[in-house]
PDB file of C-alpha atoms in Angstrom:
ATOM      1  CA  MET A   1     119.988 153.258 146.766  1.00  0.00           C
ATOM      2  CA  ALA A   2     123.024 151.060 147.185  1.00  0.00           C
ATOM      3  CA  GLY A   3     123.690 148.942 144.272  1.00  0.00           C
ATOM      4  CA  TYR A   4     123.938 144.959 144.851  1.00  0.00           C
ATOM      5  CA  ARG A   5     126.357 142.912 146.746  1.00  0.00           C
ATOM      6  CA  ALA A   6     127.188 139.200 145.746  1.00  0.00           C
ATOM      7  CA  PRO A   7     127.229 137.660 149.121  1.00  0.00           C
ATOM      8  CA  ARG A   8     130.166 136.029 150.105  1.00  0.00           C
ATOM      9  CA  HIS A   9     130.877 132.106 150.652  1.00  0.00           C
ATOM     10  CA  PRO A  10     134.757 132.055 152.511  1.00  0.00           C
ATOM     11  CA  GLN A  11     134.471 128.225 152.377  1.00  0.00           C
ATOM     12  CA  VAL A  12     134.167 128.342 148.962  1.00  0.00           C
ATOM     13  CA  GLU A  13     137.218 130.658 148.361  1.00  0.00           C
ATOM     14  CA  HIS A  14     138.892 128.741 150.443  1.00  0.00           C
ATOM     15  CA  HIS A  15     138.120 125.967 148.791  1.00  0.00           C
ATOM     16  CA  ALA A  16     139.304 127.098 145.070  1.00  0.00           C
ATOM     17  CA  ARG A  17     142.508 129.262 146.085  1.00  0.00           C
ATOM     18  CA  ARG A  18     143.650 125.567 147.968  1.00  0.00           C
ATOM     19  CA  GLN A  19     142.619 124.077 144.700  1.00  0.00           C
ATOM     20  CA  THR A  20     144.809 126.583 142.584  1.00  0.00           C
ATOM     21  CA  LEU A  21     147.848 126.440 144.785  1.00  0.00           C
ATOM     22  CA  VAL A  22     147.942 122.478 144.456  1.00  0.00           C
ATOM     23  CA  ALA A  23     146.839 122.505 140.576  1.00  0.00           C
ATOM     24  CA  ARG A  24     150.210 124.853 140.691  1.00  0.00           C
ATOM     25  CA  LEU A  25     152.543 122.854 142.719  1.00  0.00           C
ATOM     26  CA  VAL A  26     151.378 119.024 140.915  1.00  0.00           C
ATOM     27  CA  GLY A  27     152.151 121.586 137.275  1.00  0.00           C
ATOM     28  CA  LEU A  28     155.825 122.338 138.872  1.00  0.00           C
ATOM     29  CA  ALA A  29     156.405 118.975 140.047  1.00  0.00           C
ATOM     30  CA  VAL A  30     155.397 117.188 136.298  1.00  0.00           C
ATOM     31  CA  LEU A  31     157.768 119.928 135.063  1.00  0.00           C
ATOM     32  CA  TRP A  32     160.481 118.700 137.052  1.00  0.00           C
ATOM     33  CA  VAL A  33     160.056 115.263 136.498  1.00  0.00           C
ATOM     34  CA  LEU A  34     160.072 115.692 132.889  1.00  0.00           C
ATOM     35  CA  LEU A  35     163.257 117.918 133.000  1.00  0.00           C
ATOM     36  CA  ALA A  36     164.676 115.296 134.605  1.00  0.00           C
ATOM     37  CA  ALA A  37     163.621 112.632 132.549  1.00  0.00           C
ATOM     38  CA  LEU A  38     165.236 114.799 130.058  1.00  0.00           C
ATOM     39  CA  VAL A  39     168.703 114.929 131.959  1.00  0.00           C
ATOM     40  CA  LEU A  40     168.692 111.487 132.425  1.00  0.00           C
ATOM     41  CA  VAL A  41     168.165 110.680 128.534  1.00  0.00           C
ATOM     42  CA  ALA A  42     170.813 113.260 127.739  1.00  0.00           C
ATOM     43  CA  GLU A  43     173.397 111.405 130.260  1.00  0.00           C
ATOM     44  CA  ARG A  44     172.984 108.053 128.495  1.00  0.00           C
ATOM     45  CA  ALA A  45     172.331 109.198 125.205  1.00  0.00           C
ATOM     46  CA  ILE A  46     174.572 112.172 124.767  1.00  0.00           C
ATOM     47  CA  PRO A  47     178.142 112.114 124.307  1.00  0.00           C
ATOM     48  CA  GLY A  48     179.867 114.364 126.814  1.00  0.00           C
ATOM     49  CA  GLU A  49     181.241 117.117 124.623  1.00  0.00           C
ATOM     50  CA  HIS A  50     177.577 118.524 123.504  1.00  0.00           C
ATOM     51  CA  LEU A  51     176.446 118.261 127.312  1.00  0.00           C
ATOM     52  CA  PRO A  52     177.835 121.786 128.721  1.00  0.00           C
ATOM     53  CA  TRP A  53     177.601 120.310 132.013  1.00  0.00           C
ATOM     54  CA  LYS A  54     179.660 117.076 131.793  1.00  0.00           C
ATOM     55  CA  PRO A  55     183.493 118.138 132.718  1.00  0.00           C
ATOM     56  CA  LEU A  56     185.708 118.966 130.268  1.00  0.00           C
ATOM     57  CA  SER A  57     188.666 116.735 128.976  1.00  0.00           C
ATOM     58  CA  VAL A  58     191.162 116.927 126.167  1.00  0.00           C
ATOM     59  CA  ILE A  59     190.580 113.528 124.930  1.00  0.00           C
ATOM     60  CA  ASP A  60     187.272 113.673 124.195  1.00  0.00           C
ATOM     61  CA  PRO A  61     185.958 115.060 120.324  1.00  0.00           C
ATOM     62  CA  VAL A  62     185.373 119.272 119.948  1.00  0.00           C
ATOM     63  CA  GLY A  63     181.721 118.809 120.392  1.00  0.00           C
ATOM     64  CA  ALA A  64     178.924 121.587 120.597  1.00  0.00           C
ATOM     65  CA  ALA A  65     180.288 122.135 124.193  1.00  0.00           C
ATOM     66  CA  THR A  66     183.516 122.288 123.975  1.00  0.00           C
ATOM     67  CA  LYS A  67     184.220 125.733 123.372  1.00  0.00           C
ATOM     68  CA  ALA A  68     181.533 127.109 126.544  1.00  0.00           C
ATOM     69  CA  LYS A  69     183.589 124.677 129.018  1.00  0.00           C
ATOM     70  CA  ALA A  70     186.646 125.451 127.361  1.00  0.00           C
ATOM     71  CA  ALA A  71     186.389 129.083 128.426  1.00  0.00           C
ATOM     72  CA  ARG A  72     184.891 128.120 131.537  1.00  0.00           C
ATOM     73  CA  THR A  73     187.510 126.212 132.860  1.00  0.00           C
ATOM     74  CA  GLY A  74     190.652 128.374 132.250  1.00  0.00           C
ATOM     75  CA  GLN A  75     188.696 130.834 134.102  1.00  0.00           C
ATOM     76  CA  ASP A  76     189.490 128.617 137.198  1.00  0.00           C
ATOM     77  CA  VAL A  77     193.899 128.341 137.019  1.00  0.00           C
ATOM     78  CA  ALA A  78     193.488 125.326 138.965  1.00  0.00           C
ATOM     79  CA  ALA A  79     190.707 123.798 137.666  1.00  0.00           C
ATOM     80  CA  CYS A  80     192.730 124.129 133.803  1.00  0.00           C
ATOM     81  CA  ARG A  81     195.732 123.194 135.361  1.00  0.00           C
ATOM     82  CA  ALA A  82     193.994 119.510 136.603  1.00  0.00           C
ATOM     83  CA  VAL A  83     192.208 119.122 133.025  1.00  0.00           C
ATOM     84  CA  LEU A  84     195.583 119.766 131.341  1.00  0.00           C
ATOM     85  CA  ALA A  85     197.533 117.508 133.422  1.00  0.00           C
ATOM     86  CA  LYS A  86     195.104 114.755 133.332  1.00  0.00           C
ATOM     87  CA  GLY A  87     195.125 114.710 129.603  1.00  0.00           C
ATOM     88  CA  GLY A  88     198.733 113.737 130.035  1.00  0.00           C
ATOM     89  CA  LEU A  89     199.943 117.255 129.097  1.00  0.00           C
ATOM     90  CA  THR A  90     203.402 118.458 131.343  1.00  0.00           C
ATOM     91  CA  TYR A  91     204.033 121.730 131.230  1.00  0.00           C
ATOM     92  CA  GLU A  92     205.870 124.673 133.777  1.00  0.00           C
ATOM     93  CA  ILE A  93     205.146 127.259 135.179  1.00  0.00           C
ATOM     94  CA  ALA A  94     205.827 130.716 133.257  1.00  0.00           C
ATOM     95  CA  PRO A  95     207.643 133.701 135.943  1.00  0.00           C
ATOM     96  CA  GLU A  96     204.809 136.475 135.877  1.00  0.00           C
ATOM     97  CA  THR A  97     205.367 139.907 134.361  1.00  0.00           C
ATOM     98  CA  GLU A  98     203.755 143.028 133.990  1.00  0.00           C
ATOM     99  CA  ASP A  99     204.680 146.428 131.767  1.00  0.00           C
ATOM    100  CA  GLY A 100     202.228 148.765 131.765  1.00  0.00           C
ATOM    101  CA  PHE A 101     199.251 147.189 129.921  1.00  0.00           C
ATOM    102  CA  CYS A 102     201.210 144.385 129.390  1.00  0.00           C
ATOM    103  CA  SER A 103     201.466 141.171 131.647  1.00  0.00           C
ATOM    104  CA  VAL A 104     201.727 137.717 132.187  1.00  0.00           C
ATOM    105  CA  LYS A 105     199.813 135.995 135.025  1.00  0.00           C
ATOM    106  CA  ASP A 106     198.932 132.746 135.551  1.00  0.00           C
ATOM    107  CA  ALA A 107     200.513 131.487 132.273  1.00  0.00           C
ATOM    108  CA  ILE A 108     201.920 127.811 131.859  1.00  0.00           C
ATOM    109  CA  GLN A 109     204.832 126.225 128.754  1.00  0.00           C
ATOM    110  CA  PHE A 110     204.421 123.248 127.487  1.00  0.00           C
ATOM    111  CA  THR A 111     207.127 120.708 127.626  1.00  0.00           C
ATOM    112  CA  GLY A 112     204.948 117.793 126.849  1.00  0.00           C
ATOM    113  CA  GLY A 113     201.854 115.828 125.944  1.00  0.00           C
ATOM    114  CA  MET A 114     201.131 117.158 121.898  1.00  0.00           C
ATOM    115  CA  ALA A 115     203.466 117.549 119.538  1.00  0.00           C
ATOM    116  CA  PRO A 116     206.077 120.239 120.435  1.00  0.00           C
ATOM    117  CA  LEU A 117     205.501 123.908 119.528  1.00  0.00           C
ATOM    118  CA  ALA A 118     208.417 125.526 117.264  1.00  0.00           C
ATOM    119  CA  PRO A 119     209.648 127.582 119.041  1.00  0.00           C
ATOM    120  CA  ALA A 120     209.414 125.390 121.915  1.00  0.00           C
ATOM    121  CA  ASP A 121     209.110 128.542 124.000  1.00  0.00           C
ATOM    122  CA  ALA A 122     205.533 129.844 123.475  1.00  0.00           C
ATOM    123  CA  VAL A 123     204.361 131.453 126.838  1.00  0.00           C
ATOM    124  CA  MET A 124     200.419 130.696 126.976  1.00  0.00           C
ATOM    125  CA  THR A 125     197.078 131.905 130.007  1.00  0.00           C
ATOM    126  CA  CYS A 126     196.367 128.410 130.693  1.00  0.00           C
ATOM    127  CA  LYS A 127     192.923 128.899 128.862  1.00  0.00           C
ATOM    128  CA  GLN A 128     194.579 129.637 125.926  1.00  0.00           C
ATOM    129  CA  ALA A 129     196.948 126.454 126.535  1.00  0.00           C
ATOM    130  CA  LEU A 130     193.818 124.874 126.898  1.00  0.00           C
ATOM    131  CA  ALA A 131     192.760 125.591 123.852  1.00  0.00           C
ATOM    132  CA  VAL A 132     195.777 125.109 122.374  1.00  0.00           C
ATOM    133  CA  ALA A 133     195.973 121.099 123.779  1.00  0.00           C
ATOM    134  CA  ILE A 134     191.807 119.928 122.320  1.00  0.00           C
ATOM    135  CA  TRP A 135     192.595 121.686 119.168  1.00  0.00           C
ATOM    136  CA  GLU A 136     196.193 120.027 118.546  1.00  0.00           C
ATOM    137  CA  ARG A 137     194.469 116.619 119.904  1.00  0.00           C
ATOM    138  CA  GLN A 138     191.069 116.343 118.580  1.00  0.00           C
ATOM    139  CA  VAL A 139     192.055 118.642 115.387  1.00  0.00           C
ATOM    140  CA  VAL A 140     195.147 119.329 113.685  1.00  0.00           C
ATOM    141  CA  GLN A 141     195.677 115.318 114.566  1.00  0.00           C
ATOM    142  CA  THR A 142     192.307 113.635 113.082  1.00  0.00           C
ATOM    143  CA  ALA A 143     192.657 116.031 110.415  1.00  0.00           C
ATOM    144  CA  ALA A 144     195.890 115.289 109.515  1.00  0.00           C
ATOM    145  CA  PHE A 145     195.839 111.484 109.122  1.00  0.00           C
ATOM    146  CA  GLU A 146     192.300 111.693 107.442  1.00  0.00           C
ATOM    147  CA  THR A 147     193.837 114.283 104.643  1.00  0.00           C
ATOM    148  CA  LEU A 148     197.303 113.954 104.467  1.00  0.00           C
ATOM    149  CA  GLY A 149     198.022 110.176 106.059  1.00  0.00           C
ATOM    150  CA  GLN A 150     200.785 111.001 109.054  1.00  0.00           C
ATOM    151  CA  ALA A 151     201.162 112.652 112.275  1.00  0.00           C
ATOM    152  CA  VAL A 152     201.726 116.398 112.732  1.00  0.00           C
ATOM    153  CA  VAL A 153     205.315 116.220 115.030  1.00  0.00           C
ATOM    154  CA  ALA A 154     205.697 119.676 114.841  1.00  0.00           C
ATOM    155  CA  VAL A 155     203.119 123.438 115.010  1.00  0.00           C
ATOM    156  CA  GLU A 156     205.156 126.101 113.917  1.00  0.00           C
ATOM    157  CA  HIS A 157     204.052 129.537 115.140  1.00  0.00           C
ATOM    158  CA  PHE A 158     205.079 133.259 115.080  1.00  0.00           C
ATOM    159  CA  GLY A 159     204.686 133.947 118.594  1.00  0.00           C
ATOM    160  CA  SER A 160     202.040 134.114 121.909  1.00  0.00           C
ATOM    161  CA  PHE A 161     202.988 136.457 124.664  1.00  0.00           C
ATOM    162  CA  SER A 162     203.855 140.603 121.942  1.00  0.00           C
ATOM    163  CA  CYS A 163     204.229 143.415 124.219  1.00  0.00           C
ATOM    164  CA  ARG A 164     201.305 145.775 121.470  1.00  0.00           C
ATOM    165  CA  ARG A 165     199.149 147.230 120.569  1.00  0.00           C
ATOM    166  CA  ILE A 166     196.245 145.512 118.093  1.00  0.00           C
ATOM    167  CA  TYR A 167     197.811 145.357 114.163  1.00  0.00           C
ATOM    168  CA  ASN A 168     201.138 147.694 116.641  1.00  0.00           C
ATOM    169  CA  GLN A 169     199.238 150.171 116.767  1.00  0.00           C
ATOM    170  CA  GLN A 170     200.323 153.472 118.829  1.00  0.00           C
ATOM    171  CA  ALA A 171     196.561 153.647 120.277  1.00  0.00           C
ATOM    172  CA  GLY A 172     193.902 151.680 121.135  1.00  0.00           C
ATOM    173  CA  PRO A 173     193.160 148.325 122.787  1.00  0.00           C
ATOM    174  CA  PRO A 174     196.048 146.045 123.970  1.00  0.00           C
ATOM    175  CA  SER A 175     196.051 143.021 121.931  1.00  0.00           C
ATOM    176  CA  GLU A 176     195.000 139.579 122.897  1.00  0.00           C
ATOM    177  CA  HIS A 177     199.265 139.012 122.881  1.00  0.00           C
ATOM    178  CA  ALA A 178     199.662 141.357 125.452  1.00  0.00           C
ATOM    179  CA  SER A 179     198.472 139.525 127.825  1.00  0.00           C
ATOM    180  CA  ALA A 180     199.704 135.744 126.396  1.00  0.00           C
ATOM    181  CA  ASN A 181     196.380 135.124 125.545  1.00  0.00           C
ATOM    182  CA  ALA A 182     196.660 134.482 121.842  1.00  0.00           C
ATOM    183  CA  LEU A 183     198.798 132.057 119.371  1.00  0.00           C
ATOM    184  CA  ASP A 184     200.240 133.383 115.662  1.00  0.00           C
ATOM    185  CA  VAL A 185     200.632 129.714 113.723  1.00  0.00           C
ATOM    186  CA  SER A 186     201.925 128.986 110.927  1.00  0.00           C
ATOM    187  CA  GLY A 187     202.784 125.947 109.937  1.00  0.00           C
ATOM    188  CA  PHE A 188     202.553 122.444 110.531  1.00  0.00           C
ATOM    189  CA  ARG A 189     205.302 120.034 110.300  1.00  0.00           C
ATOM    190  CA  LEU A 190     204.987 116.234 109.632  1.00  0.00           C
ATOM    191  CA  ALA A 191     206.081 113.092 110.176  1.00  0.00           C
ATOM    192  CA  ASP A 192     207.757 112.762 106.386  1.00  0.00           C
ATOM    193  CA  GLY A 193     209.271 116.214 107.027  1.00  0.00           C
ATOM    194  CA  GLN A 194     207.218 118.119 104.768  1.00  0.00           C
ATOM    195  CA  VAL A 195     205.681 121.363 106.634  1.00  0.00           C
ATOM    196  CA  VAL A 196     202.660 122.183 105.439  1.00  0.00           C
ATOM    197  CA  ARG A 197     202.310 125.916 105.707  1.00  0.00           C
ATOM    198  CA  LEU A 198     199.207 128.930 105.528  1.00  0.00           C
ATOM    199  CA  LYS A 199     201.273 130.988 102.810  1.00  0.00           C
ATOM    200  CA  ASP A 200     201.904 128.375 100.221  1.00  0.00           C
ATOM    201  CA  HIS A 201     199.288 125.889 100.902  1.00  0.00           C
ATOM    202  CA  TRP A 202     195.691 128.081 102.291  1.00  0.00           C
ATOM    203  CA  ASP A 203     195.092 128.370  98.085  1.00  0.00           C
ATOM    204  CA  ASP A 204     196.554 124.729  97.543  1.00  0.00           C
ATOM    205  CA  PRO A 205     193.024 123.013  95.890  1.00  0.00           C
ATOM    206  CA  GLY A 206     194.956 119.249  97.176  1.00  0.00           C
ATOM    207  CA  PRO A 207     195.283 117.498 100.310  1.00  0.00           C
ATOM    208  CA  LYS A 208     197.777 120.288 101.769  1.00  0.00           C
ATOM    209  CA  GLY A 209     195.267 123.243 101.184  1.00  0.00           C
ATOM    210  CA  VAL A 210     191.653 120.946 101.899  1.00  0.00           C
ATOM    211  CA  PHE A 211     193.857 120.639 105.294  1.00  0.00           C
ATOM    212  CA  LEU A 212     194.739 123.708 106.486  1.00  0.00           C
ATOM    213  CA  ARG A 213     190.805 124.539 106.461  1.00  0.00           C
ATOM    214  CA  GLN A 214     189.944 121.598 108.847  1.00  0.00           C
ATOM    215  CA  VAL A 215     191.854 122.199 111.173  1.00  0.00           C
ATOM    216  CA  ARG A 216     190.599 125.986 110.689  1.00  0.00           C
ATOM    217  CA  ASP A 217     186.883 125.887 110.688  1.00  0.00           C
ATOM    218  CA  GLY A 218     187.862 123.225 113.996  1.00  0.00           C
ATOM    219  CA  ALA A 219     189.654 126.198 115.449  1.00  0.00           C
ATOM    220  CA  CYS A 220     186.545 127.847 115.487  1.00  0.00           C
ATOM    221  CA  LYS A 221     184.400 125.517 117.633  1.00  0.00           C
ATOM    222  CA  VAL A 222     187.667 125.139 120.537  1.00  0.00           C
ATOM    223  CA  PHE A 223     188.781 129.394 120.459  1.00  0.00           C
ATOM    224  CA  LEU A 224     186.701 132.053 121.104  1.00  0.00           C
ATOM    225  CA  THR A 225     188.468 133.722 118.226  1.00  0.00           C
ATOM    226  CA  THR A 226     189.777 132.391 115.043  1.00  0.00           C
ATOM    227  CA  LEU A 227     191.348 134.497 111.939  1.00  0.00           C
ATOM    228  CA  SER A 228     192.571 132.805 108.814  1.00  0.00           C
ATOM    229  CA  PRO A 229     194.103 134.421 105.476  1.00  0.00           C
ATOM    230  CA  ASP A 230     190.315 135.004 104.667  1.00  0.00           C
ATOM    231  CA  TYR A 231     189.838 137.199 106.864  1.00  0.00           C
ATOM    232  CA  ASN A 232     191.974 139.967 105.670  1.00  0.00           C
ATOM    233  CA  GLU A 233     196.073 141.243 104.894  1.00  0.00           C
ATOM    234  CA  ALA A 234     197.550 140.657 107.831  1.00  0.00           C
ATOM    235  CA  HIS A 235     196.792 136.931 108.784  1.00  0.00           C
ATOM    236  CA  LEU A 236     198.076 135.247 105.846  1.00  0.00           C
ATOM    237  CA  ASP A 237     200.187 134.095 106.382  1.00  0.00           C
ATOM    238  CA  HIS A 238     199.358 132.371 110.322  1.00  0.00           C
ATOM    239  CA  PHE A 239     196.052 131.837 112.125  1.00  0.00           C
ATOM    240  CA  HIS A 240     195.367 134.094 114.693  1.00  0.00           C
ATOM    241  CA  LEU A 241     193.515 131.986 118.047  1.00  0.00           C
ATOM    242  CA  ASP A 242     192.506 133.463 121.063  1.00  0.00           C
ATOM    243  CA  MET A 243     190.675 132.630 123.809  1.00  0.00           C
ATOM    244  CA  GLY A 244     190.077 136.421 124.805  1.00  0.00           C
ATOM    245  CA  GLY A 245     188.834 138.317 121.554  1.00  0.00           C
ATOM    246  CA  ARG A 246     184.843 138.737 120.267  1.00  0.00           C
ATOM    247  CA  PRO A 247     183.669 135.753 119.610  1.00  0.00           C
ATOM    248  CA  LEU A 248     184.727 135.592 115.894  1.00  0.00           C
ATOM    249  CA  CYS A 249     185.406 132.461 112.688  1.00  0.00           C
ATOM    250  CA  ALA A 250     186.757 134.339 109.934  1.00  0.00           C
TER     251      ALA A 250
END
């Protein structure tokens, strides 16, 4: 005997499908309205440095989105240079070079708008220079005034471009220095002539040591990689700061 088959009601089924579709569309519309409301609230209540969709500015304090925005902006050379210029930084375009695994492309040298680098011939990719400018403006100078009561007038360093592999090994991956995408900062010259150096003051319990740790912690919010004397012996006398390595703060 054939099994019982319930009679179909096409009109009822069509009405149910239409109601389901309407419910889904209404639900989607409600979600979009809620999302738009949240974005509007965020736009008005949250500072731009915390919002990843807001344009990056050198004059904004460092926020939750600064590192991501600096990395993203640095990928577009024209946009990167425009942000630097808008922030009052002046620079010269560095010539491009290539030698084996080492190269300098889309690089600049600062000529003004921030405490000068010493030596002054530091060639950096635009994305590295952008991060350095933000860090100097919003982290280094802020910490110097708050902790030492004066400005930093020069940032001393061991170099940016260096055609070598990591830790000068004969084999292995190239250093970020091999593409001018890093800076090794050794100290900070103050307005009164004093110099705060990592090799001398990292373990200083006074204001100079506090200042160095503040600028290290602030660097971790700007650069992809920040290495300090706390990382290993190879960094006892400098900060390694780069925008191309793996995310690391130590």
